[in-house]
mmCIF file with all atom_site columns, C-alpha atoms and ligand atoms in Angstrom:
data_model
loop_
_atom_site.group_PDB
_atom_site.id
_atom_site.type_symbol
_atom_site.label_atom_id
_atom_site.label_alt_id
_atom_site.label_comp_id
_atom_site.label_asym_id
_atom_site.label_entity_id
_atom_site.label_seq_id
_atom_site.pdbx_PDB_ins_code
_atom_site.Cartn_x
_atom_site.Cartn_y
_atom_site.Cartn_z
_atom_site.occupancy
_atom_site.B_iso_or_equiv
_atom_site.pdbx_formal_charge
_atom_site.auth_seq_id
_atom_site.auth_comp_id
_atom_site.auth_asym_id
_atom_site.auth_atom_id
_atom_site.pdbx_PDB_model_num
ATOM   1  C  CA  . MET T 1 1  ? 0.329  -0.052 0.215   1.00 62.00 ? 1  MET T CA  1
ATOM   2  C  CA  . LYS T 1 2  ? 0.671  3.578  -0.869  1.00 63.00 ? 2  LYS T CA  1
ATOM   3  C  CA  . LYS T 1 3  ? 2.025  5.702  1.545   1.00 79.00 ? 3  LYS T CA  1
ATOM   4  C  CA  . SER T 1 4  ? -0.810 8.908  2.194   1.00 86.00 ? 4  SER T CA  1
ATOM   5  C  CA  . VAL T 1 5  ? 2.551  11.307 0.752   1.00 80.00 ? 5  VAL T CA  1
ATOM   6  C  CA  . GLU T 1 6  ? 2.630  9.125  -2.357  1.00 85.00 ? 6  GLU T CA  1
ATOM   7  C  CA  . LYS T 1 7  ? -0.415 9.709  -3.127  1.00 88.00 ? 7  LYS T CA  1
ATOM   8  C  CA  . LYS T 1 8  ? -0.863 13.196 -2.345  1.00 85.00 ? 8  LYS T CA  1
ATOM   9  C  CA  . ARG T 1 9  ? 2.806  13.603 -4.820  1.00 86.00 ? 9  ARG T CA  1
ATOM   10 C  CA  . ASP T 1 10 ? 0.685  10.998 -7.223  1.00 90.00 ? 10 ASP T CA  1
ATOM   11 C  CA  . ARG T 1 11 ? -2.353 13.747 -7.488  1.00 90.00 ? 11 ARG T CA  1
ATOM   12 C  CA  . GLU T 1 12 ? 0.005  16.541 -7.363  1.00 86.00 ? 12 GLU T CA  1
ATOM   13 C  CA  . LYS T 1 13 ? 1.430  15.606 -10.240 1.00 90.00 ? 13 LYS T CA  1
ATOM   14 C  CA  . LYS T 1 14 ? -2.131 15.013 -12.215 1.00 92.00 ? 14 LYS T CA  1
ATOM   15 C  CA  . VAL T 1 15 ? -3.291 18.624 -11.174 1.00 89.00 ? 15 VAL T CA  1
ATOM   16 C  CA  . ILE T 1 16 ? 0.225  19.820 -13.166 1.00 88.00 ? 16 ILE T CA  1
ATOM   17 C  CA  . THR T 1 17 ? 0.285  18.292 -16.425 1.00 92.00 ? 17 THR T CA  1
ATOM   18 C  CA  . GLU T 1 18 ? -3.469 19.204 -16.417 1.00 91.00 ? 18 GLU T CA  1
ATOM   19 C  CA  . MET T 1 19 ? -3.358 23.207 -15.011 1.00 87.00 ? 19 MET T CA  1
ATOM   20 C  CA  . ALA T 1 20 ? 0.206  22.582 -18.130 1.00 89.00 ? 20 ALA T CA  1
ATOM   21 C  CA  . LYS T 1 21 ? -2.328 21.464 -21.204 1.00 91.00 ? 21 LYS T CA  1
ATOM   22 C  CA  . LEU T 1 22 ? -5.717 23.859 -19.914 1.00 89.00 ? 22 LEU T CA  1
ATOM   23 C  CA  . TYR T 1 23 ? -2.170 26.659 -20.014 1.00 88.00 ? 23 TYR T CA  1
ATOM   24 C  CA  . CYS T 1 24 ? -0.570 25.250 -22.845 1.00 91.00 ? 24 CYS T CA  1
ATOM   25 C  CA  . ARG T 1 25 ? -3.571 25.350 -24.857 1.00 91.00 ? 25 ARG T CA  1
ATOM   26 C  CA  . LYS T 1 26 ? -5.468 28.758 -23.590 1.00 90.00 ? 26 LYS T CA  1
ATOM   27 C  CA  . ASN T 1 27 ? -2.230 30.831 -24.605 1.00 90.00 ? 27 ASN T CA  1
ATOM   28 C  CA  . HIS T 1 28 ? 0.452  28.786 -26.808 1.00 91.00 ? 28 HIS T CA  1
ATOM   29 C  CA  . LYS T 1 29 ? -2.551 26.966 -29.231 1.00 88.00 ? 29 LYS T CA  1
ATOM   30 C  CA  . SER T 1 30 ? -1.787 24.147 -29.429 1.00 76.00 ? 30 SER T CA  1
ATOM   31 C  CA  . GLY T 1 31 ? -3.492 20.631 -29.171 1.00 77.00 ? 31 GLY T CA  1
ATOM   32 C  CA  . GLU T 1 32 ? -0.566 19.518 -27.399 1.00 82.00 ? 32 GLU T CA  1
ATOM   33 C  CA  . LEU T 1 33 ? 1.462  20.657 -24.413 1.00 89.00 ? 33 LEU T CA  1
ATOM   34 C  CA  . CYS T 1 34 ? 4.037  22.589 -26.717 1.00 93.00 ? 34 CYS T CA  1
ATOM   35 C  CA  . ASP T 1 35 ? 8.510  22.264 -26.310 1.00 92.00 ? 35 ASP T CA  1
ATOM   36 C  CA  . GLU T 1 36 ? 7.997  24.773 -23.195 1.00 90.00 ? 36 GLU T CA  1
ATOM   37 C  CA  . CYS T 1 37 ? 5.603  23.999 -21.404 1.00 90.00 ? 37 CYS T CA  1
ATOM   38 C  CA  . LYS T 1 38 ? 6.508  20.664 -21.168 1.00 92.00 ? 38 LYS T CA  1
ATOM   39 C  CA  . GLU T 1 39 ? 10.205 21.821 -20.049 1.00 90.00 ? 39 GLU T CA  1
ATOM   40 C  CA  . VAL T 1 40 ? 7.980  24.141 -17.072 1.00 88.00 ? 40 VAL T CA  1
ATOM   41 C  CA  . LEU T 1 41 ? 6.102  20.828 -16.764 1.00 90.00 ? 41 LEU T CA  1
ATOM   42 C  CA  . ASN T 1 42 ? 8.638  19.013 -16.045 1.00 92.00 ? 42 ASN T CA  1
ATOM   43 C  CA  . TYR T 1 43 ? 10.968 21.057 -13.601 1.00 88.00 ? 43 TYR T CA  1
ATOM   44 C  CA  . SER T 1 44 ? 7.650  21.341 -11.975 1.00 86.00 ? 44 SER T CA  1
ATOM   45 C  CA  . LEU T 1 45 ? 7.557  17.726 -11.291 1.00 90.00 ? 45 LEU T CA  1
ATOM   46 C  CA  . LYS T 1 46 ? 11.108 17.555 -9.763  1.00 88.00 ? 46 LYS T CA  1
ATOM   47 C  CA  . ARG T 1 47 ? 10.410 19.670 -7.809  1.00 84.00 ? 47 ARG T CA  1
ATOM   48 C  CA  . ILE T 1 48 ? 6.511  17.678 -6.514  1.00 82.00 ? 48 ILE T CA  1
ATOM   49 C  CA  . ASP T 1 49 ? 9.152  15.110 -6.156  1.00 83.00 ? 49 ASP T CA  1
ATOM   50 C  CA  . HIS T 1 50 ? 11.738 17.480 -3.475  1.00 80.00 ? 50 HIS T CA  1
ATOM   51 C  CA  . CYS T 1 51 ? 9.503  19.359 -2.340  1.00 69.00 ? 51 CYS T CA  1
ATOM   52 C  CA  . LYS T 1 52 ? 10.149 18.886 1.910   1.00 64.00 ? 52 LYS T CA  1
ATOM   53 C  CA  . PHE T 1 53 ? 6.199  20.773 2.641   1.00 61.00 ? 53 PHE T CA  1
ATOM   54 C  CA  . MET T 1 54 ? 4.377  17.644 1.206   1.00 53.00 ? 54 MET T CA  1
ATOM   55 C  CA  . GLU T 1 55 ? 3.375  16.313 4.265   1.00 52.00 ? 55 GLU T CA  1
ATOM   56 C  CA  . THR T 1 56 ? 2.164  19.627 5.045   1.00 53.00 ? 56 THR T CA  1
ATOM   57 C  CA  . LYS T 1 57 ? 1.088  21.251 3.236   1.00 51.00 ? 57 LYS T CA  1
ATOM   58 C  CA  . THR T 1 58 ? -2.577 20.959 1.442   1.00 49.00 ? 58 THR T CA  1
ATOM   59 C  CA  . PHE T 1 59 ? -2.250 22.167 -2.125  1.00 52.00 ? 59 PHE T CA  1
ATOM   60 C  CA  . CYS T 1 60 ? 0.631  23.392 -4.038  1.00 52.00 ? 60 CYS T CA  1
ATOM   61 C  CA  . SER T 1 61 ? -0.691 26.066 -4.390  1.00 53.00 ? 61 SER T CA  1
ATOM   62 C  CA  . ASN T 1 62 ? -1.267 27.559 -0.729  1.00 50.00 ? 62 ASN T CA  1
ATOM   63 C  CA  . CYS T 1 63 ? 2.641  26.243 -1.050  1.00 52.00 ? 63 CYS T CA  1
ATOM   64 C  CA  . LYS T 1 64 ? 5.169  29.106 0.753   1.00 49.00 ? 64 LYS T CA  1
ATOM   65 C  CA  . SER T 1 65 ? 8.073  27.811 -0.975  1.00 46.00 ? 65 SER T CA  1
ATOM   66 C  CA  . PRO T 1 66 ? 8.186  28.542 -5.092  1.00 48.00 ? 66 PRO T CA  1
ATOM   67 C  CA  . CYS T 1 67 ? 7.851  25.544 -6.672  1.00 52.00 ? 67 CYS T CA  1
ATOM   68 C  CA  . TYR T 1 68 ? 6.572  26.557 -9.668  1.00 50.00 ? 68 TYR T CA  1
ATOM   69 C  CA  . SER T 1 69 ? 8.789  28.626 -11.975 1.00 50.00 ? 69 SER T CA  1
ATOM   70 C  CA  . PRO T 1 70 ? 7.864  32.217 -12.516 1.00 49.00 ? 70 PRO T CA  1
ATOM   71 C  CA  . LYS T 1 71 ? 6.290  31.339 -16.046 1.00 49.00 ? 71 LYS T CA  1
ATOM   72 C  CA  . MET T 1 72 ? 3.641  28.638 -14.419 1.00 52.00 ? 72 MET T CA  1
ATOM   73 C  CA  . LYS T 1 73 ? 2.712  30.920 -12.044 1.00 51.00 ? 73 LYS T CA  1
ATOM   74 C  CA  . GLU T 1 74 ? 1.654  33.415 -13.864 1.00 53.00 ? 74 GLU T CA  1
ATOM   75 C  CA  . LYS T 1 75 ? -1.092 31.468 -15.233 1.00 49.00 ? 75 LYS T CA  1
HETATM 76 ZN ZN1 . ZN  H 2 .  ? 2.787  25.992 -24.504 1.00 52.27 ? 1  ZN  H ZN1 1
#
């Protein structure tokens, strides 16, 4: 059985992936993720893996650590 932290991480990753897709569709008019957004997404996913606050925080948007790159935050 997976630890709850891991579950949270997985869920967070899914949310971020969806967010990136939506963002790209809206702002870059591409059906799939463009290279730029893919890069941002991969970066964000990596941040999630290394986020020390995963256990205590409820959601990344509430996180005080700069998990997201400035570009993603703009959205
Ligand atoms: Zn894009």
